[in-house]
Coordinates of N, CA and C in Angstrom, one line a residue:
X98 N -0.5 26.0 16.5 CA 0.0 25.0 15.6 C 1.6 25.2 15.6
X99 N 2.0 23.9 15.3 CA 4.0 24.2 15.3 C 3.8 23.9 13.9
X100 N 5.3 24.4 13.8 CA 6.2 23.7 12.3 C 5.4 22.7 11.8
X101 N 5.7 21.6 12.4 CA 5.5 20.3 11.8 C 4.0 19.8 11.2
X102 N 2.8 20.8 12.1 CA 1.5 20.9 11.8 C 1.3 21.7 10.4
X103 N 2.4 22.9 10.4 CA 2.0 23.6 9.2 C 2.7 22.8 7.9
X104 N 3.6 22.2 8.0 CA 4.2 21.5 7.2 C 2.9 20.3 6.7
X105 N 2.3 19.8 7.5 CA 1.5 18.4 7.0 C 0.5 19.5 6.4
X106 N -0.3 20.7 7.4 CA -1.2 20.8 6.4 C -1.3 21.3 4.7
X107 N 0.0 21.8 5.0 CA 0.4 22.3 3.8 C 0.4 21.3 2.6
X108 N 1.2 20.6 2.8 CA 1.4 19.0 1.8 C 0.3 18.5 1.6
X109 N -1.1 18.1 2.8 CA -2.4 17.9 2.8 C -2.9 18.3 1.4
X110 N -3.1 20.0 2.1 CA -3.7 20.8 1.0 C -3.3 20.9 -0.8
X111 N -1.9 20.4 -0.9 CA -1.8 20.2 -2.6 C -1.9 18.9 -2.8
X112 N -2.0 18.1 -2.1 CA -2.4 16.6 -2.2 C -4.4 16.3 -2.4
X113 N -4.6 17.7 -2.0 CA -6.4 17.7 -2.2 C -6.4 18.5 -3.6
X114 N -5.8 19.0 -4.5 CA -6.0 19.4 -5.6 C -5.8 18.6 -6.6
X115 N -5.1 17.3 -6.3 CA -5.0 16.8 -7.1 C -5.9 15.5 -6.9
X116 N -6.4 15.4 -8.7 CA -7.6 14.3 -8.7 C -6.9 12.6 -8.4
X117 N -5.4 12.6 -8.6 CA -4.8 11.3 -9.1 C -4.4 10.8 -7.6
X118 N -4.5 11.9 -6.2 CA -4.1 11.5 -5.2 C -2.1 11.6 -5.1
X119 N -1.7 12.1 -6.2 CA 0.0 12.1 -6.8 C 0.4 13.5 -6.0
X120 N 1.4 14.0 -5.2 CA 2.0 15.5 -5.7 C 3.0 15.3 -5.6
X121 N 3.8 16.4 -6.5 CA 5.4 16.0 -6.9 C 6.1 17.7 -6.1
X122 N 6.5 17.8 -4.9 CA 6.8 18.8 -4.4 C 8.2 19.1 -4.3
X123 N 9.0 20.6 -4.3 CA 10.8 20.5 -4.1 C 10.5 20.8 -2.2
X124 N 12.0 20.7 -1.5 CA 12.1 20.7 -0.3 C 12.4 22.2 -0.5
X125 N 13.0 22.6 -1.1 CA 13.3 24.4 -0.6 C 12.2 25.2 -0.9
X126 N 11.0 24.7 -2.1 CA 9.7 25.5 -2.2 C 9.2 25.6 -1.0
X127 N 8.9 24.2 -0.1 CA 8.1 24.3 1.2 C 8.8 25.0 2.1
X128 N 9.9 24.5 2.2 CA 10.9 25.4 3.5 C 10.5 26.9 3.0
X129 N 10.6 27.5 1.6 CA 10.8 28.9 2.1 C 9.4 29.4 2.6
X130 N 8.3 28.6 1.8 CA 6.8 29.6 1.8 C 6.7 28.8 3.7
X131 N 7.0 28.3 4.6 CA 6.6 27.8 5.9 C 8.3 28.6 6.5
X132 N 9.2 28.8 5.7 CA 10.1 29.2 6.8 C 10.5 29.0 7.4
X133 N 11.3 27.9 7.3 CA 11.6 26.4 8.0 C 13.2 25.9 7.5
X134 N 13.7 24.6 7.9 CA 14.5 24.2 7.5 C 14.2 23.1 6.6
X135 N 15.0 22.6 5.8 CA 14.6 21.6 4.7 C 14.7 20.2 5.8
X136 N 14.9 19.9 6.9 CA 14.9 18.2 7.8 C 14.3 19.1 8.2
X137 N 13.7 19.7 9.0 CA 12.1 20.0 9.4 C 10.9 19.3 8.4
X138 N 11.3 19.3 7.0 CA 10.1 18.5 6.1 C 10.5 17.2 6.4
X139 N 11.8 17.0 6.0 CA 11.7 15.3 6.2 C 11.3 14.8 7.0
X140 N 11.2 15.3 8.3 CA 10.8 15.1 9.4 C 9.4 14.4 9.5
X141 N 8.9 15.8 8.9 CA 7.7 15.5 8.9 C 6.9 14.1 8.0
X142 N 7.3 14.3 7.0 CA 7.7 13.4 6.0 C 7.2 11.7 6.4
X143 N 8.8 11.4 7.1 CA 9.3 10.5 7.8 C 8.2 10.0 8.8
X144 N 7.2 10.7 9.9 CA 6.4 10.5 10.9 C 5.2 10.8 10.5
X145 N 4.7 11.7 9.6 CA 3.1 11.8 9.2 C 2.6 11.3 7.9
X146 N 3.8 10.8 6.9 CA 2.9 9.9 5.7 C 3.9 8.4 5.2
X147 N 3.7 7.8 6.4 CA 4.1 6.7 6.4 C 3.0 5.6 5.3
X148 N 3.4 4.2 5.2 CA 2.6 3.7 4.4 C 1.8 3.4 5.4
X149 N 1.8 3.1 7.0 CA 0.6 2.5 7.7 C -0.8 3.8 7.7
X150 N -0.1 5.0 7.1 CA -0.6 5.4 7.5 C -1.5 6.4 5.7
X151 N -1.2 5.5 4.9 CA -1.9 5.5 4.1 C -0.9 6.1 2.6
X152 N 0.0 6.5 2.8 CA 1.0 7.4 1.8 C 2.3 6.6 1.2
X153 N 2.5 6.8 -0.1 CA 3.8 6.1 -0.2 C 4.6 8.0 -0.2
X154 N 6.1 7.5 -0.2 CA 6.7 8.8 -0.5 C 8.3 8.3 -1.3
X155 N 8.4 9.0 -2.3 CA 9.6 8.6 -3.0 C 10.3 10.4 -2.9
X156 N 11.7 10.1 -3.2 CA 12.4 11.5 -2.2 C 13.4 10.9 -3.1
X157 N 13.9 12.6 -3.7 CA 15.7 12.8 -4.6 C 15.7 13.7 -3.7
X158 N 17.2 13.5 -3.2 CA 17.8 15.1 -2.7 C 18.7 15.5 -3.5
X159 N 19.1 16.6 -3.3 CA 19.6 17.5 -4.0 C 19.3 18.5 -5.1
X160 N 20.2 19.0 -6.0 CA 19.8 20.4 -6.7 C 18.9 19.1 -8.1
X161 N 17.4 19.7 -7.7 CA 16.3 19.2 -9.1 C 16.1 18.0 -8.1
X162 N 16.1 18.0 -6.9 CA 15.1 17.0 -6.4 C 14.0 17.1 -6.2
X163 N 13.2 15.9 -5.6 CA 11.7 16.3 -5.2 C 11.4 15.4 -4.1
X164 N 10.3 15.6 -4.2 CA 9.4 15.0 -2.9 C 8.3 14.4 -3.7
X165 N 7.9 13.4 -4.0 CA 6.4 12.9 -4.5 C 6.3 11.8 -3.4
X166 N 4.6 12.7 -3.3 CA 4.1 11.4 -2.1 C 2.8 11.4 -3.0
X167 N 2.3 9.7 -2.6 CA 1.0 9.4 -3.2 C 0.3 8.7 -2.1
X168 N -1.7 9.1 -2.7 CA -1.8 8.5 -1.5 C -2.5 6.9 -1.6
X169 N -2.4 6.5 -1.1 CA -2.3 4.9 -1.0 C -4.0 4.6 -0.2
X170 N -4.8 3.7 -0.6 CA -5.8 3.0 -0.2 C -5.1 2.0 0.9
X171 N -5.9 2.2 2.0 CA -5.2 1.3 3.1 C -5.6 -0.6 2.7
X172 N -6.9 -0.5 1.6 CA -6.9 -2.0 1.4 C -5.8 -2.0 0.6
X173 N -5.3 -1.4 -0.2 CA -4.4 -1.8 -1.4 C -2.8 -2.5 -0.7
X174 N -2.3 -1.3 0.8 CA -1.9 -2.3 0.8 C -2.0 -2.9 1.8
X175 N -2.9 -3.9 2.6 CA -3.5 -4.9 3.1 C -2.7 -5.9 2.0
X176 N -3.4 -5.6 0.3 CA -3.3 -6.5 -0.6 C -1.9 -6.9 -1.0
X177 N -0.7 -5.7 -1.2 CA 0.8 -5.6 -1.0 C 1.3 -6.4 -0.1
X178 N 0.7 -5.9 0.8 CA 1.9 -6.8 2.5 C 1.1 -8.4 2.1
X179 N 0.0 -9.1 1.6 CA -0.6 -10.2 1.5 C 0.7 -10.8 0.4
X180 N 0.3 -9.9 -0.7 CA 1.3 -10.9 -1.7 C 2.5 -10.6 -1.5
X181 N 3.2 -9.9 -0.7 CA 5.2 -9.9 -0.7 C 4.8 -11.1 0.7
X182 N 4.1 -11.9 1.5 CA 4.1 -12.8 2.6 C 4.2 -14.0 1.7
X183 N 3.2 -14.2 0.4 CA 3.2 -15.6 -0.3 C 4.6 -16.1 -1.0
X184 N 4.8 -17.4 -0.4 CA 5.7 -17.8 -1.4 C 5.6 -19.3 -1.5
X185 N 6.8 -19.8 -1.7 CA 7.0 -21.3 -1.9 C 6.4 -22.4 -0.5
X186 N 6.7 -21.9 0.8 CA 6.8 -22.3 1.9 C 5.2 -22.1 2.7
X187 N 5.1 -21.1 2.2 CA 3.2 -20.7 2.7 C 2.7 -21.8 2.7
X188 N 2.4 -21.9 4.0 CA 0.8 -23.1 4.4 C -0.1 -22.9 4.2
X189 N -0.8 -23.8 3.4 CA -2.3 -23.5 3.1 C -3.3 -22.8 4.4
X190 N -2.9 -23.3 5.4 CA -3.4 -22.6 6.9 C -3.5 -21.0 6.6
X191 N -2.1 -20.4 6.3 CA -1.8 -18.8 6.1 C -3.1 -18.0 5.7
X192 N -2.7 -19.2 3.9 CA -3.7 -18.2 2.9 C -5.0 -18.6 3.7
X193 N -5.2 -19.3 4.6 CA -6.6 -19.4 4.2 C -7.1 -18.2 5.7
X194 N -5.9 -18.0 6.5 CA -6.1 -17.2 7.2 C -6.2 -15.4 6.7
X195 N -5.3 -15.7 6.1 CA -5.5 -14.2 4.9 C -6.7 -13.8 4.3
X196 N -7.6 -15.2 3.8 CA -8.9 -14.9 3.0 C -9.7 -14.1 4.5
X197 N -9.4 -15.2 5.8 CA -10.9 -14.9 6.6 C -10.5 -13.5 7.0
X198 N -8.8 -13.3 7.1 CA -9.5 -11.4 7.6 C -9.9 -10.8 6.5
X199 N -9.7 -11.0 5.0 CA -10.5 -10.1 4.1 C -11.7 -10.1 4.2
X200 N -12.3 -11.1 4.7 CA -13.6 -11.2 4.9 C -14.1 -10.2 6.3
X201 N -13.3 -10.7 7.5 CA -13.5 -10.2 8.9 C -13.5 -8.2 8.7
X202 N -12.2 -8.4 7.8 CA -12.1 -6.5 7.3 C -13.3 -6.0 6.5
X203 N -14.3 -7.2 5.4 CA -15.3 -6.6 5.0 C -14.7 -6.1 3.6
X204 N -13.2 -6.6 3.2 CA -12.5 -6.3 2.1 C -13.4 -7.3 0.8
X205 N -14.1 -8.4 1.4 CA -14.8 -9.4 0.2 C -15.8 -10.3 1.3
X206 N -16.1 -10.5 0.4 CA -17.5 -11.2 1.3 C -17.1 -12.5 1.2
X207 N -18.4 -13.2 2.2 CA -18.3 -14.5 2.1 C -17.8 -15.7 0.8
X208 N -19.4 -15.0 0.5 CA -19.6 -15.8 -0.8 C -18.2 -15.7 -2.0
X209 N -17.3 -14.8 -1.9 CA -16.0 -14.3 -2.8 C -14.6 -14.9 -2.2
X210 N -15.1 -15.3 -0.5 CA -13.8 -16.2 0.1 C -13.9 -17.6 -0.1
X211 N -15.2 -18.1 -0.1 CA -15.7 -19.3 -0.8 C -14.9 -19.6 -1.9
X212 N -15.1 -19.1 -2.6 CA -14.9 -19.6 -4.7 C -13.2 -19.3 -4.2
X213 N -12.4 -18.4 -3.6 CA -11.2 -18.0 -3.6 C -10.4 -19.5 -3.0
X214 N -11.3 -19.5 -1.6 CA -10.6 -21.3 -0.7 C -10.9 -22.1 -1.6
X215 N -11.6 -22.3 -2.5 CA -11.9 -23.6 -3.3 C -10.8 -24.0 -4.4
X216 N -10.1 -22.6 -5.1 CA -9.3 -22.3 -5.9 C -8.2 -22.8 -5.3
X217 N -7.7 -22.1 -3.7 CA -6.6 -22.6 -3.3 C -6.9 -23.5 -2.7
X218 N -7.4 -23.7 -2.4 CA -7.5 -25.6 -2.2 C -6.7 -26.5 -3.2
X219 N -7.7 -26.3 -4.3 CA -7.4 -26.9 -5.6 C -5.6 -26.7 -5.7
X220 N -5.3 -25.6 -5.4 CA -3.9 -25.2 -6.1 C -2.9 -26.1 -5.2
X221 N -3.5 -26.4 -3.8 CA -2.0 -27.1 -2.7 C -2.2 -28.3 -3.0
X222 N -3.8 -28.7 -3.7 CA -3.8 -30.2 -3.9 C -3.5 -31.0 -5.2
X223 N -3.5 -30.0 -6.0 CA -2.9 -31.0 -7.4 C -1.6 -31.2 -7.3
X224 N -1.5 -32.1 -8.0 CA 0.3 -32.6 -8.3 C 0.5 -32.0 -9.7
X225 N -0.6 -31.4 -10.3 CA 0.6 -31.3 -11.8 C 0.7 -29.2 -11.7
X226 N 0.2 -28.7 -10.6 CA 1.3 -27.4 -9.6 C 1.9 -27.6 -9.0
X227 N 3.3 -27.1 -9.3 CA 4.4 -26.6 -8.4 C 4.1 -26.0 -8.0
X228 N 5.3 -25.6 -6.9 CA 4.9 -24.7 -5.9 C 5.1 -23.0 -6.4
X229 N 5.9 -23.3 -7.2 CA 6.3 -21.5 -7.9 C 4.8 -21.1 -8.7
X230 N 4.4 -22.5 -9.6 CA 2.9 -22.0 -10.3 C 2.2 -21.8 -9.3
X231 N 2.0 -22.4 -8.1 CA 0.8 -21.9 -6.9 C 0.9 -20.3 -6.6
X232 N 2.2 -20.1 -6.2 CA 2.3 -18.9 -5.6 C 1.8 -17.7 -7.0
X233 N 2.5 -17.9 -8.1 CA 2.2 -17.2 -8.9 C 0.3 -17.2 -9.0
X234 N -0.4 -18.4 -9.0 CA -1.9 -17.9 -8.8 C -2.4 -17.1 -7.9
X235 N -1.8 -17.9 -6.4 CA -2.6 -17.0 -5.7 C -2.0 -15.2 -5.3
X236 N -1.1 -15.1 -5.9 CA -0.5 -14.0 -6.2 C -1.6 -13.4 -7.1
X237 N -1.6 -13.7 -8.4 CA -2.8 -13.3 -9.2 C -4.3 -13.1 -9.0
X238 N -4.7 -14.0 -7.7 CA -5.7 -13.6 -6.9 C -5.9 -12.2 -6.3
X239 N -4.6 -12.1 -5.5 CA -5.0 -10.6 -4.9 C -4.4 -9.8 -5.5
X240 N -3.5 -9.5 -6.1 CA -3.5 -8.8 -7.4 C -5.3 -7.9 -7.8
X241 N -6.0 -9.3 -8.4 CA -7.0 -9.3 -9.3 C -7.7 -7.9 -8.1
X242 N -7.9 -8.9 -6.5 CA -8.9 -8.3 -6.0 C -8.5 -6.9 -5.1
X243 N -6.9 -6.2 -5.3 CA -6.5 -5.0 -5.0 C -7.1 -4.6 -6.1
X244 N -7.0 -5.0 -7.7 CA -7.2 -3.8 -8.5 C -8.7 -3.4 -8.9
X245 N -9.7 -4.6 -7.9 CA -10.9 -4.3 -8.1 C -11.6 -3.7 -6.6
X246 N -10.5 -3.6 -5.6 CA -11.2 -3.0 -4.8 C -11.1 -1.1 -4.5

């Protein structure tokens, strides 16, 4: 194993003790107990807990910095990258291409893409929604169905 192996599994392993999926780590604790340099973690950091790859990571440097990474459900953000795409200008085409991969990923079923297209339907076809109130629904849609999946 190199550096950078012992670095992930390290981080791994206090990321498994915690029930909330949260750890709040300093850079010179890991450097000293791995022996290492402090951009040897960022490094790691940087290339092994990306968000595609399931992890957020928020980083202070300096004296009383930290490292907290959490780890992230890959549908959650499926549902993130969904709602920062909707806006004013979104084609009904998009969203509705958005529902079928929830469905194609197995994120919601048929029957739950159903009731969802019928909603936005409804939302591009009335006149008494704007377009700011649309987006704010279907925003509230996946919203709803990140925090229930």
């Amino acid at each position: 194993m190199n550096v950078a192996d012992l670095i992930e599994e390290y981080i791994l392993r206090q990321l498994a003790t915690k029930e909330d999926g949260k750890v709040e780590l300093r850079r010179t604790d890991i450097a000293d107990e791995m022996s290492c340099a402090p951009s040897q973690i960022s490094y790691v950091l940087s290339t092994r807990f990306t968000a595609d790859k399931g992890f957020v990571v928020h980083s202070r440097r300096g004296l009383g910095g930290y490292i907290r990474i959490e780890v992230v459900s890959i549908k959650n953000l499926v549902y993130r990258d969904m709602i920062e795409k909707i806006n004013e200008t979104t084609p009904f085409t998009e969203v509705q291409g958005m529902v079928r991969y929830l469905v194609q990923q197995q994120m919601i079923t048929n029957r739950e893409a159903a009731v969802i297209m019928q909603m936005v339907s409804s939302f591009y076809q009335s006149e008494s929604i704007d377009d700011t109130e649309r987006v704010r629904l279907i925003k509230s849609i996946l919203l709803t169905l990140e925090n229930f999946s």
